[in-house]
GROMACS .gro file of C-alpha atoms in nm:
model
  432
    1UNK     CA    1  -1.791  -1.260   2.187
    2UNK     CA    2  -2.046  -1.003   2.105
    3UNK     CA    3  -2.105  -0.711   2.301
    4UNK     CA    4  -2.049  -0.402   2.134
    5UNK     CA    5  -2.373  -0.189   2.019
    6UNK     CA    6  -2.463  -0.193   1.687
    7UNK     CA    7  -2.252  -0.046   1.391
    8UNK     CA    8  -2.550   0.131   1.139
    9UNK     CA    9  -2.510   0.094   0.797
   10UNK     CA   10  -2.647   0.313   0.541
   11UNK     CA   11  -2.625   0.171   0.176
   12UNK     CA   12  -2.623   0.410  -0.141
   13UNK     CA   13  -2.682   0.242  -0.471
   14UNK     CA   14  -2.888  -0.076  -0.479
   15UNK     CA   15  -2.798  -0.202  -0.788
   16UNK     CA   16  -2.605  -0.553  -0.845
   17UNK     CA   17  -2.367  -0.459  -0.563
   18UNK     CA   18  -2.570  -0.276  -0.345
   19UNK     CA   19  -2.827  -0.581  -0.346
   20UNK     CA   20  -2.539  -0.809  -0.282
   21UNK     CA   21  -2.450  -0.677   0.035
   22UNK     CA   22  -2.807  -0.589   0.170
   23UNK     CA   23  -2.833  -1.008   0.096
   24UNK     CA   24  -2.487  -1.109   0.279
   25UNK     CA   25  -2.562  -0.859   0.559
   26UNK     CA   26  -2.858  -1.084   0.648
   27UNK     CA   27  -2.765  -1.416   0.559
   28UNK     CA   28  -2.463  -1.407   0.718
   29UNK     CA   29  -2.579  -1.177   1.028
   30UNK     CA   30  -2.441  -1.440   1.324
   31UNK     CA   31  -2.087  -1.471   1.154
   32UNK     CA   32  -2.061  -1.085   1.098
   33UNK     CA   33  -2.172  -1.027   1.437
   34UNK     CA   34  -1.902  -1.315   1.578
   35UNK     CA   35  -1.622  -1.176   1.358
   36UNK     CA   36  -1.693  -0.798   1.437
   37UNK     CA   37  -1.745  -0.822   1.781
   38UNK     CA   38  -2.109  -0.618   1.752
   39UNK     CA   39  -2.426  -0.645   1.521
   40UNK     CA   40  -2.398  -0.466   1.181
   41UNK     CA   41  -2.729  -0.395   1.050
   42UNK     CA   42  -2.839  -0.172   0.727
   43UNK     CA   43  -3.080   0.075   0.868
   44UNK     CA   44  -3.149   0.335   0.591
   45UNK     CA   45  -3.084   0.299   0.196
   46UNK     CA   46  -3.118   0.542  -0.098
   47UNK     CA   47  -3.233   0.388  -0.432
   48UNK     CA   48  -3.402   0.562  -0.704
   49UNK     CA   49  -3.673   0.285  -0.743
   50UNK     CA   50  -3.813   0.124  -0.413
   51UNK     CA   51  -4.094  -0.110  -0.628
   52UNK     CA   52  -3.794  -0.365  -0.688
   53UNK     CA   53  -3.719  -0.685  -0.467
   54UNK     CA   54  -3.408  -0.718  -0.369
   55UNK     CA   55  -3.445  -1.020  -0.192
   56UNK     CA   56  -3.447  -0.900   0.143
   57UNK     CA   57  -3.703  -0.744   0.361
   58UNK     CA   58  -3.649  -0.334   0.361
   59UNK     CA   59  -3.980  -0.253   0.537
   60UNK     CA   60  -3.832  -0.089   0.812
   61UNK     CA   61  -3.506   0.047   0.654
   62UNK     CA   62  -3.508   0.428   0.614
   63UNK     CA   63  -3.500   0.540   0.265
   64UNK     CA   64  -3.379   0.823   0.064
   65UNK     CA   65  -3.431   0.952  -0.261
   66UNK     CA   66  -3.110   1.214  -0.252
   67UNK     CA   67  -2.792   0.996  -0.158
   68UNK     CA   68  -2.649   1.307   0.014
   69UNK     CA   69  -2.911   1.288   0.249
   70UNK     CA   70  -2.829   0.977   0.335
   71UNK     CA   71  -2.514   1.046   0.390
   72UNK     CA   72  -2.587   1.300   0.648
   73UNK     CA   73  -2.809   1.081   0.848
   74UNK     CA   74  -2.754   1.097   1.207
   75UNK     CA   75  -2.803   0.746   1.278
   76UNK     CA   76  -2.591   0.592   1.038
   77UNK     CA   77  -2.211   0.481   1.124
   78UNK     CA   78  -2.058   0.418   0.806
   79UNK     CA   79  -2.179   0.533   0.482
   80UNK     CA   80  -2.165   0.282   0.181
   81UNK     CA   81  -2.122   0.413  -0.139
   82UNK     CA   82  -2.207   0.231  -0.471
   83UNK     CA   83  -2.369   0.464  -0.733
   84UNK     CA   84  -2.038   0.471  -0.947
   85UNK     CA   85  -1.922   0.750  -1.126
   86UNK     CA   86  -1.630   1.002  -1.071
   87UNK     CA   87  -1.816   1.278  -0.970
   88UNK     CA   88  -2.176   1.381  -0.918
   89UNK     CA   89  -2.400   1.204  -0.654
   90UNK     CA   90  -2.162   0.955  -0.578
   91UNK     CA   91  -1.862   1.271  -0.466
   92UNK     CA   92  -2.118   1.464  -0.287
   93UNK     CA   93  -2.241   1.237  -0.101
   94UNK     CA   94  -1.885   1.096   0.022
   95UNK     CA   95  -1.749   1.436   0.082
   96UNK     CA   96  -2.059   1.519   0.290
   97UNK     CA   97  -2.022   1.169   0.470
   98UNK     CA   98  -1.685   1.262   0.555
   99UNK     CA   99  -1.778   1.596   0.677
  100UNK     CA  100  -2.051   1.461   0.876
  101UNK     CA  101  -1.784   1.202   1.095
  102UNK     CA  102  -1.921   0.944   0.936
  103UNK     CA  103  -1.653   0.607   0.797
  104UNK     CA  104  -1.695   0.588   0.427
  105UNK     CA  105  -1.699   0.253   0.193
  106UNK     CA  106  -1.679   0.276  -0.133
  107UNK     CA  107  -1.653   0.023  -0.448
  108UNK     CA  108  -1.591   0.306  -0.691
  109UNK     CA  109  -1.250   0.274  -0.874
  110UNK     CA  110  -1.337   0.602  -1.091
  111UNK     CA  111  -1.389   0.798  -0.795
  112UNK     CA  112  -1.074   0.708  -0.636
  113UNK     CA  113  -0.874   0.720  -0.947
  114UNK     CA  114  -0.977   1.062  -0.971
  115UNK     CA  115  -0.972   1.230  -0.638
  116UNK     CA  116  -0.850   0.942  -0.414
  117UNK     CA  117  -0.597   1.121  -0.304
  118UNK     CA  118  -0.810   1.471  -0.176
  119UNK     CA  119  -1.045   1.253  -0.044
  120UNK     CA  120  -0.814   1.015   0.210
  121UNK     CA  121  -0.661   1.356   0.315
  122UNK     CA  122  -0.947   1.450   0.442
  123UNK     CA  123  -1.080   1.141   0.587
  124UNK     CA  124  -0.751   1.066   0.802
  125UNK     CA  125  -0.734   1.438   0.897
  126UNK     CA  126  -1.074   1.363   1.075
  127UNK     CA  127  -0.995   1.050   1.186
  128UNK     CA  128  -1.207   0.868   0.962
  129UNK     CA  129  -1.193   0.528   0.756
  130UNK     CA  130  -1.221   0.526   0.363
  131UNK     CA  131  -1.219   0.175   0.298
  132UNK     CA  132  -1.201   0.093  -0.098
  133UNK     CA  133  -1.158  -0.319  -0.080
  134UNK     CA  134  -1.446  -0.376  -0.348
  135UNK     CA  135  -1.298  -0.109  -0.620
  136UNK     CA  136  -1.036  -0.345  -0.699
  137UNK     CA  137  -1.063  -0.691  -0.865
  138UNK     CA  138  -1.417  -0.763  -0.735
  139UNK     CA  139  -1.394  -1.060  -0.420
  140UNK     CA  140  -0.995  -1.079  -0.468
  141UNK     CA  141  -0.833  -0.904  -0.145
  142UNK     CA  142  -0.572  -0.714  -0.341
  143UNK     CA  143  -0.573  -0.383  -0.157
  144UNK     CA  144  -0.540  -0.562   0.194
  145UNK     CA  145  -0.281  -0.807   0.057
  146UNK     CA  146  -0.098  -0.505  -0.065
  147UNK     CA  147  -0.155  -0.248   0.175
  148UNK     CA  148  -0.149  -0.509   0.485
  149UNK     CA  149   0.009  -0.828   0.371
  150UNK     CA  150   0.317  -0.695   0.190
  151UNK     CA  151   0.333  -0.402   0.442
  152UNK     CA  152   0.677  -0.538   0.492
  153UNK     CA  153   0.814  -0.508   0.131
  154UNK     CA  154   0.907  -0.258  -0.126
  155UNK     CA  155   0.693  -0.357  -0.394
  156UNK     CA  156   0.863  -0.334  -0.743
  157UNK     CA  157   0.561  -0.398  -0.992
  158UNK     CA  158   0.177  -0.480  -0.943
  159UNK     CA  159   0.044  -0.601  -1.244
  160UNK     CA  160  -0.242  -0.852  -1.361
  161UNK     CA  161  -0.622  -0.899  -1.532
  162UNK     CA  162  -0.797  -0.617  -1.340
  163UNK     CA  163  -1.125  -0.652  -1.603
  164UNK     CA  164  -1.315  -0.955  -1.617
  165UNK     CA  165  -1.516  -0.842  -1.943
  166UNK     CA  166  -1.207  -0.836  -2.149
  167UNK     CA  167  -1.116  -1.160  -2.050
  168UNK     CA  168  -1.389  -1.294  -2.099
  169UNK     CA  169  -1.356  -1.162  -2.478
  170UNK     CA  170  -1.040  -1.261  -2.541
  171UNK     CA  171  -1.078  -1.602  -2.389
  172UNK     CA  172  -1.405  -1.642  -2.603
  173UNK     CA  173  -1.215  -1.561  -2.892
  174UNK     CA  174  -0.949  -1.810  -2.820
  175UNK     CA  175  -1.167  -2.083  -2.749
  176UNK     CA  176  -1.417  -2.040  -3.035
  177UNK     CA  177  -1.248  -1.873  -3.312
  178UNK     CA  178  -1.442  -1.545  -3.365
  179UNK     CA  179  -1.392  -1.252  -3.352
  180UNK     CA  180  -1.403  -0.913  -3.120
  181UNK     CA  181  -1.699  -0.756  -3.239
  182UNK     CA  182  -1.905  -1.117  -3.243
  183UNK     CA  183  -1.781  -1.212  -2.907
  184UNK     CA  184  -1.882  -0.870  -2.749
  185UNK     CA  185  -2.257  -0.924  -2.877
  186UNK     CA  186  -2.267  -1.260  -2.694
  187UNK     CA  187  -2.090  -1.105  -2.387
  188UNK     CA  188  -2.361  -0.777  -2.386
  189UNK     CA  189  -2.670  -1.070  -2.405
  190UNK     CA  190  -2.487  -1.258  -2.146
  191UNK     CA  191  -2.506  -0.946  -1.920
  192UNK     CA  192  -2.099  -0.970  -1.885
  193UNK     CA  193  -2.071  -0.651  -2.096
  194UNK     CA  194  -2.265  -0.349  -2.083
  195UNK     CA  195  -2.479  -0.196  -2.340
  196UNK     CA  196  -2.189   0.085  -2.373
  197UNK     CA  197  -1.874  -0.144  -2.318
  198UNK     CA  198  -1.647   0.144  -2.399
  199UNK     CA  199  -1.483   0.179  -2.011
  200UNK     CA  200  -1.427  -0.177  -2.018
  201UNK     CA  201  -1.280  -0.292  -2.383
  202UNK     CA  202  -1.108   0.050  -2.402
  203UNK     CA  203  -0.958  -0.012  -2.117
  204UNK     CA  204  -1.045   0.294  -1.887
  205UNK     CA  205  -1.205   0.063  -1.654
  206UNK     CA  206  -0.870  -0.125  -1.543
  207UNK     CA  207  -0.667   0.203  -1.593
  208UNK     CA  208  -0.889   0.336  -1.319
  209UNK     CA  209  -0.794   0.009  -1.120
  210UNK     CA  210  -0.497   0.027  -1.193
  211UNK     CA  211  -0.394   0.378  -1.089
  212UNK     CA  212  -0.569   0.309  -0.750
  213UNK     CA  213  -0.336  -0.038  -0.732
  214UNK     CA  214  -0.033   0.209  -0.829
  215UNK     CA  215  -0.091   0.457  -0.523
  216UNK     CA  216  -0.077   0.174  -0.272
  217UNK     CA  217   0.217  -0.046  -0.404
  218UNK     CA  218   0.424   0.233  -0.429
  219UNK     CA  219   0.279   0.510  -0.181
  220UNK     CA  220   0.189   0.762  -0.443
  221UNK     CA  221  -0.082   0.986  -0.496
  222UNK     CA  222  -0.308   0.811  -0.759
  223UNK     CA  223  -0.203   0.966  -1.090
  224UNK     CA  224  -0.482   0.853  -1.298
  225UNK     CA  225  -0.370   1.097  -1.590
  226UNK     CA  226  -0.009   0.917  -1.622
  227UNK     CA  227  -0.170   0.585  -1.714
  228UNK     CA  228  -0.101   0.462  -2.128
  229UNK     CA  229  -0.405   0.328  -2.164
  230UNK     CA  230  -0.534   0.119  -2.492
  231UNK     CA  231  -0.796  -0.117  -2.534
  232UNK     CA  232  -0.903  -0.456  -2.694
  233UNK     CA  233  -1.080  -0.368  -3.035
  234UNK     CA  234  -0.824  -0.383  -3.264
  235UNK     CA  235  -0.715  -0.734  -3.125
  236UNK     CA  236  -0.791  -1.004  -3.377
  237UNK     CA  237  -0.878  -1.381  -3.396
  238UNK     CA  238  -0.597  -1.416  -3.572
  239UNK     CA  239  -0.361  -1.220  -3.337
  240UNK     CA  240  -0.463  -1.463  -3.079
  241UNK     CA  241  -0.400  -1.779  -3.329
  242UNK     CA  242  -0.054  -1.709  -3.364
  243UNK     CA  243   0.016  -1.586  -3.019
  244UNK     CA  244  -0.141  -1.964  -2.947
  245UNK     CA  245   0.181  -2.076  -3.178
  246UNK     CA  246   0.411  -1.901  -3.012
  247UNK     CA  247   0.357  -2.030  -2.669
  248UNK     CA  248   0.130  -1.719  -2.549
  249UNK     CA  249  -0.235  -1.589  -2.461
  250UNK     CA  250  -0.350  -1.211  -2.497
  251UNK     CA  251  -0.477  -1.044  -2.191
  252UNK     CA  252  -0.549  -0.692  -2.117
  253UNK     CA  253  -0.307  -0.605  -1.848
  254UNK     CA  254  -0.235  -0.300  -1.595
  255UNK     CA  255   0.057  -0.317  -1.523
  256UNK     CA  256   0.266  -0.093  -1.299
  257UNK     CA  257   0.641  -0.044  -1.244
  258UNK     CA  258   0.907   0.135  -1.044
  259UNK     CA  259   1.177   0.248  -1.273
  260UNK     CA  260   1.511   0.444  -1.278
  261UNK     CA  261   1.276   0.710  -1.470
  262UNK     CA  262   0.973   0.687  -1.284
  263UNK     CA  263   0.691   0.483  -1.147
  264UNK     CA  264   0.534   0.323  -1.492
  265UNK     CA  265   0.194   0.259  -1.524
  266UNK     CA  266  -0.016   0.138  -1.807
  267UNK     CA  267  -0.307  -0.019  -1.977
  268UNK     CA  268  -0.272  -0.244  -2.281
  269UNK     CA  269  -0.321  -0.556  -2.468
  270UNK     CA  270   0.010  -0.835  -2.358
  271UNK     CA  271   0.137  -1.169  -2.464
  272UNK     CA  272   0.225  -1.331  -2.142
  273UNK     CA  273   0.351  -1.696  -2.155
  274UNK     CA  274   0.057  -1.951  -2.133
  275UNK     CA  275   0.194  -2.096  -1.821
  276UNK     CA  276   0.214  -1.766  -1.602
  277UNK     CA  277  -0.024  -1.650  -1.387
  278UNK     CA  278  -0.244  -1.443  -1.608
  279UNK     CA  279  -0.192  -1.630  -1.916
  280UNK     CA  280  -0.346  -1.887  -1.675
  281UNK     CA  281  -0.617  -1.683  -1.611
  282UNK     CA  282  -0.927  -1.751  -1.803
  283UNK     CA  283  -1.298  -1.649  -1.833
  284UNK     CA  284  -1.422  -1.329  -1.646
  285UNK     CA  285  -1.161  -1.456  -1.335
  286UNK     CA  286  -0.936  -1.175  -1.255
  287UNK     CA  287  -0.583  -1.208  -1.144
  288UNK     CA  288  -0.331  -0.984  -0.930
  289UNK     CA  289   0.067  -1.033  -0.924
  290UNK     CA  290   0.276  -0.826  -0.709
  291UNK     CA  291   0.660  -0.867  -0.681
  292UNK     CA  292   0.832  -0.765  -0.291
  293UNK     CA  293   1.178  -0.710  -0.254
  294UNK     CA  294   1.191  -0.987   0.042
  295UNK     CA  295   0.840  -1.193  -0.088
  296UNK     CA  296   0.887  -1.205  -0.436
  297UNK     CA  297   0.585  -1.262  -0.634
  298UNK     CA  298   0.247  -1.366  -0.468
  299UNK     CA  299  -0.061  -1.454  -0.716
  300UNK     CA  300  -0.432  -1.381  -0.631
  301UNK     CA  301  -0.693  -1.500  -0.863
  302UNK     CA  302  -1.062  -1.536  -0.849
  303UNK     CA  303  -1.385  -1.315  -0.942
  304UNK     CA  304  -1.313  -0.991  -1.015
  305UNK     CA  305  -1.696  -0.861  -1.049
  306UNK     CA  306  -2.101  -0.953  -0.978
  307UNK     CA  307  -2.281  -0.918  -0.706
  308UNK     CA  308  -2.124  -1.175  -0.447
  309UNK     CA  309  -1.802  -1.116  -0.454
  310UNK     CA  310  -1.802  -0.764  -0.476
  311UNK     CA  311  -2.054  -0.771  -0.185
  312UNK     CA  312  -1.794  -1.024   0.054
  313UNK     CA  313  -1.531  -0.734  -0.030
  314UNK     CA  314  -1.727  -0.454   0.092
  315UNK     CA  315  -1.825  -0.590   0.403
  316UNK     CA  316  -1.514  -0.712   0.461
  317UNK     CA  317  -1.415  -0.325   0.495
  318UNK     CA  318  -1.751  -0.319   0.731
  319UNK     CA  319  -1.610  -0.573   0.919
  320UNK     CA  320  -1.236  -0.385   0.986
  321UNK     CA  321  -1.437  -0.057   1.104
  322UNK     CA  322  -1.686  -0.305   1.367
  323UNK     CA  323  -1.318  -0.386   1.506
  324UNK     CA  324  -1.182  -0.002   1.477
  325UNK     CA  325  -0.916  -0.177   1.263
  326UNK     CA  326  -0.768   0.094   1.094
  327UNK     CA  327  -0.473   0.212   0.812
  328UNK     CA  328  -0.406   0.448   0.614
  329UNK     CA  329  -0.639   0.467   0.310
  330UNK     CA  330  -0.307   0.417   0.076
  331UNK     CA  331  -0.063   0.254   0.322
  332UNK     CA  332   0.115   0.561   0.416
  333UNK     CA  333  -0.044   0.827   0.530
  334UNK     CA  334  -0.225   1.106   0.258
  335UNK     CA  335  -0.004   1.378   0.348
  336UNK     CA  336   0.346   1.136   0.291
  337UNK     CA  337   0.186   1.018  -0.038
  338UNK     CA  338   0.524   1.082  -0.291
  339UNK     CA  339   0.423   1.285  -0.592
  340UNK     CA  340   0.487   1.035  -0.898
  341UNK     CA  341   0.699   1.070  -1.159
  342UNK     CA  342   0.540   0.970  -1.438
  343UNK     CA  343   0.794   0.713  -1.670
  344UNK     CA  344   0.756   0.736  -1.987
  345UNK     CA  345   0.610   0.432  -2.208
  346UNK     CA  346   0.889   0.546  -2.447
  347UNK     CA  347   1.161   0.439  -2.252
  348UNK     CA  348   0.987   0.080  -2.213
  349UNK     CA  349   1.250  -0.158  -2.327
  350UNK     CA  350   1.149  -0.521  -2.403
  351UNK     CA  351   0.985  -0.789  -2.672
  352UNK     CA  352   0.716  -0.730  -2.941
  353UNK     CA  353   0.505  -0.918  -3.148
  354UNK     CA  354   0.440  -0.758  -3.501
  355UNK     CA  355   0.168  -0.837  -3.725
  356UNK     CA  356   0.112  -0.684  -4.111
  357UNK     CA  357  -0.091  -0.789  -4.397
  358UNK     CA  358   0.148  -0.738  -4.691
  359UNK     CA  359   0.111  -0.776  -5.065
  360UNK     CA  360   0.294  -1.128  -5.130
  361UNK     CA  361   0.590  -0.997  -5.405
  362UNK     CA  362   0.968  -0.991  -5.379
  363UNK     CA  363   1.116  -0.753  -5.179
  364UNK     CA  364   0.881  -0.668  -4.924
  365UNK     CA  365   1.060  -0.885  -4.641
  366UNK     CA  366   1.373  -0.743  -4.721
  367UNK     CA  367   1.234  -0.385  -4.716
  368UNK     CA  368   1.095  -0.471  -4.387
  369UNK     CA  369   1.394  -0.626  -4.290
  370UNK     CA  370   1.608  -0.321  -4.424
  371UNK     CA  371   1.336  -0.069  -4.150
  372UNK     CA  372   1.367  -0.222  -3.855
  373UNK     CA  373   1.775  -0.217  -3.898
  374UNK     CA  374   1.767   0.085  -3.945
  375UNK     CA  375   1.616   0.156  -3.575
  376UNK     CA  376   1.888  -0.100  -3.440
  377UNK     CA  377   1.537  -0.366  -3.399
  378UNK     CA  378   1.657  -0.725  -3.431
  379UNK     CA  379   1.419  -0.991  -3.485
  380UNK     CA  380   1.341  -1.295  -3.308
  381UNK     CA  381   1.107  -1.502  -3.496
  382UNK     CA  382   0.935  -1.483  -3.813
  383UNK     CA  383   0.608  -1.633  -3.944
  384UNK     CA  384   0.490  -1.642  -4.268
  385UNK     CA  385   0.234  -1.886  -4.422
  386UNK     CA  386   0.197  -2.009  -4.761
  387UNK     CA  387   0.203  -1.790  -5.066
  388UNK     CA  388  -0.063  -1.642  -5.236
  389UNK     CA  389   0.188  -1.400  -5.514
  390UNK     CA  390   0.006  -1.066  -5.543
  391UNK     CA  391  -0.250  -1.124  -5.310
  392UNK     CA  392  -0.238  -1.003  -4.927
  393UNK     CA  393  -0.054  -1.244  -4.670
  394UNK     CA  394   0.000  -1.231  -4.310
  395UNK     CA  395   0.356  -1.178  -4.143
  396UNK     CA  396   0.434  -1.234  -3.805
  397UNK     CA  397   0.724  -1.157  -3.583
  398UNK     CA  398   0.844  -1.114  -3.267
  399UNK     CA  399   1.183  -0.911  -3.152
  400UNK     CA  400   1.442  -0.937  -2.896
  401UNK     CA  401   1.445  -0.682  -2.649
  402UNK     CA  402   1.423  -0.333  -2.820
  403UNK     CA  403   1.360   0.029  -2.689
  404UNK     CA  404   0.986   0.187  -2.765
  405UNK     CA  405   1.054   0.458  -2.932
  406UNK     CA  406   1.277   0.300  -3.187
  407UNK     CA  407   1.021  -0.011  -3.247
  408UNK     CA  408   0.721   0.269  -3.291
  409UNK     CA  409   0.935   0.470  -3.526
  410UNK     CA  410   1.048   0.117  -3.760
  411UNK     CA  411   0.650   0.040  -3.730
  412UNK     CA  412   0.543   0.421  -3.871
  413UNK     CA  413   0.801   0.382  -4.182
  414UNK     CA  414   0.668   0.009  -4.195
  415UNK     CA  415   0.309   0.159  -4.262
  416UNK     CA  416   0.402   0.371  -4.556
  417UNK     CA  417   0.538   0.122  -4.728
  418UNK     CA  418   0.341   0.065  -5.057
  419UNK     CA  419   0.293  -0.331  -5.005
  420UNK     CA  420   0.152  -0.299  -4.669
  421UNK     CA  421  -0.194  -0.268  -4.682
  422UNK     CA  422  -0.307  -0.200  -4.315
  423UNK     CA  423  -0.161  -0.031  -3.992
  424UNK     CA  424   0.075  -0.291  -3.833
  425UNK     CA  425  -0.069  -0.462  -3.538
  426UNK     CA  426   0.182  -0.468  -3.245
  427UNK     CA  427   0.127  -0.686  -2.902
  428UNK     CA  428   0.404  -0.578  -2.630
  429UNK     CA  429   0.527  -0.959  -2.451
  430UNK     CA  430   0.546  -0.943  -2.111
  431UNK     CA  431   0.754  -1.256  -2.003
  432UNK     CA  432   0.650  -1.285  -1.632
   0.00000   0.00000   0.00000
C-alpha cells in the first residue's frame, strides 16, 4: 500500500551511476513506490554539465553547480553521493549532509575506506542512515548479505573478485593468449578500463573494497592502511599458461582473514582452483565468498560495475530508508567498532607458485634446490620444458605449505644467483 508522502532525493554526480539511477528511479517509479510504501522522486541534482541527456526528463529538477549546496537543500531527504574520490567535494558535501539531518547514500569505496569509520560515528550519533550498498561489488548485495544475512555468524574470512577490470584482463589473457599490456589497450577502447587504470590493475581499487568488506565481517574500524596491496602488471601470459596446467586460474583477490595474530587483509594476484568460486568467475563478473561459523561459505556472483547494477544497489539503500529500515552503518554500532590488529602478511603460511627464467646449464636446479632448503621450503611440483643449453628457460614450481617470510627470503637469494636472469615471479595459491 502506498501512503506515505514523498521521500526527496537529491543526486550528486551524474555520471554513469548517477544517470543510472535518475533512469531506474523513473522506470521503475510504481514498484519503488509499492516496495517503499511512499513515492521516491529525484527533485534537485548537481552536475557540472547540464547540456547532456541523460535519458530522462530533468526540466523541473533543481540543480546545483556546488554539490555542498545540494547537500544542504532543505527539501531534500536523503542525499546521494556519487562524485568519487576520498576527499574533496565528495567529503564536504557528505559531512555537510550529515550535519544538515539529512540520510546519506553513497557508492564511494575510497571515501569509506578512508574515513568510514568518522563518518558512521557521526551519522548514528544523529540518528542518521549512511547506506554504502553500491561501493561494494557493483549490483551484488554483499554488504546486506554480510551485515544482514550473516548477522547471525562470526564470519572467519570474506574474500573474492572485488574488480571487474582485472578480470576482465586476466580472463582476456587466458582466453586469447596475449599479454597484460595488449589486453589493457583493448579493455581502455572497450571503456572497461580507464584512461589511467592505475587504481584498478594496481589494485587500490579492490583494497579500498576490500577494507570496507573487512570492517563489516569482522566489526572493525576500516583500516585501509593495513591492506598488502599488489597489482596485476607483472602477471604474464605465460604465468597464466602454466597455472592453466596446474589445474588453476589467476584472479586478483581481496581477501580478508581473522587470525591468531590479527585480522589479515590483503590485495594480490591468487591461483585458486579452476573449479572454486572465483576461479569460476570470468569476464568483468565479480564474485564474493564469505565463510560463518554456523553457515559456512555462501557465494555471490554477478556484475560488479556499470551503470545498472550499480544504480539497482543504490536504490536499494533508497528503498531501506522509504521503510525507516535501519542498521548500523558497519553492523555494530561506530562507537563498538574493535580497533584491528593488523596481521602481518609475514606470518601467512601456505602454497606458492614460483616462476624464473634461468640460464639452461648444470647446476642451476640444484643451486635452487640447495636455497629453498636452506629456508626449510619443500617443493611440490616442478616444471621445466625442453632444453635450450645456454640459452634462457622457464622453471616452474609450486611448494607445500611454507611460512612467508622464509619463501621471500629463499626467493631474494634465488635472484642473485648468476643464472637467473629476472626477478622471480611468485603467485600465492589460495585453495578455497
Amino acid at each position: 500500500m502506498v501512503d506515505g508522502k514523498v521521500l526527496r532525493i537529491g543526486v550528486a554526480g551524474l555520471g554513469t551511476v548517477g544517470g543510472g539511477v535518475l533512469k531506474l528511479v523513473s522506470a521503475n517509479a510504481d514498484l519503488l513506490a509499492r516496495r517503499s510504501g511512499r513515492p521516491i522522486q529525484v527533485v534537485a541534482v548537481s552536475a557540472r554539465d547540464r547540456s547532456r541527456d541523460r535519458g530522462v526528463d530533468l526540466s523541473s529538477v533543481r540543480w546545483y553547480e556546488n554539490a555542498a549546496d545540494l547537500a544542504v537543500d532543505p527539501d531534500v531527504d536523503v542525499f546521494v553521493e556519487l562524485i568519487g574520490g576520498s576527499d574533496g567535494i565528495a567529503k564536504q558535501a557528505v559531512e555537510a549532509a550529515l550535519a544538515a539531518g539529512k540520510h546519506v547514500v553513497t557508492a564511494n569505496k575510497a571515501l569509506l575506506a578512508h574515513h568510514g569509520a568518522t563518518l558512521a560515528k557521526t551519522a548514528e550519533g544523529a540518528g542518521l542512515t549512511l547506506a554504502f550498498e553500491a561501493a561494494v561489488a557493483g549490483g551484488i548485495p554483499a554488504i546486506k548479505g554480510l551485515r544482514e544475512g550473516l548477522a547471525a555468524n562470526n564470519i572467519r574470512e570474506v574474500h573474492g573478485i572485488l574488480n571487474g577490470t582485472c578480470n576482465y584482463i586476466l580472463t582476456e589473457m587466458r582466453t586469447t593468449g596475449r599479454d597484460f599490456a595488449d589486453v589493457l589497450a583493448d579493455a581502455q577502447r572497450l571503456g572497461y578500463a580507464e584512461a589511467d587504470p592505475s587504481f584498478d590493475v594496481d589494485g587500490v581499487d579492490a583494497a579500498h573494497k576490500l577494507a570496507v568488506l573487512t570492517a563489516v565481517a569482522f566489526g572493525a574500524h576500516v583500516d585501509f592502511k593495513s591492506v598488502h596491496i599488489e597489482g596485476i602488471r607483472h602477471v604474464s601470459a605465460l604465468d597464466i599458461n602454466y597455472a592453466q596446467e596446474l589445474g588453476y586460474r589467476i584472479r586478483l583477490l581481496g581477501i580478508a582473514r581473522r587470525t591468531e595474530d590479527g585480522i589479515e587483509q590483503r590485495v594480490h594476484p591468487c591461483m585458486v582452483p579452476i573449479t572454486s568460486p572465483c576461479g569460476a568467475t570470468d569476464g568483468v563478473f565479480n564474485a564474493v565468498v564469505a565463510d560463518g561459523d554456523f553457515v559456512d561459505k555462501v557465494v555471490l556472483v554477478g556484475r560488479g560495475a556499470g551503470a545498472g547494477p550499480t544504480a539497482s544497489a543504490v536504490v536499494a539503500d533508497l528503498v531501506d530508508i522509504a521503510r525507516g529500515r535501519s542498521t548500523p552503518t558497519f553492523g555494530v554500532p561506530a562507537a563498538e567498532l574493535e580497533p584491528a590488529k593488523a596481521a602481518p602478511l609475514s606470518r601467512r603460511r601456505g602454497r606458492y607458485y614460483v616462476r624464473l627464467m634461468v640460464v639452461d646449464r648444470p647446476g642451476v636446479i640444484a643451486e635452487i634446490a640447495a636455497t629453498l632448503r636452506d629456508q626449510n621450503v619443500s617443493m611440490e611440483a616442478f616444471l621445466q620444458r625442453g632444453r635450450a643449453p645456454g640459452e634462457a628457460v622457464p622453471v616452474v614450481w609450486t611448494t607445500h605449505d611454507t611460512d612467508e617470510a622464509a619463501m621471500q627470503q629463499a626467493l631474494a637469494t634465488i635472484a642473485s644467483l648468476d643464472s637467473v636472469l629476472e626477478p622471480p615471479r611468485m603467485i600465492r595459491i589460495e585453495d578455497f
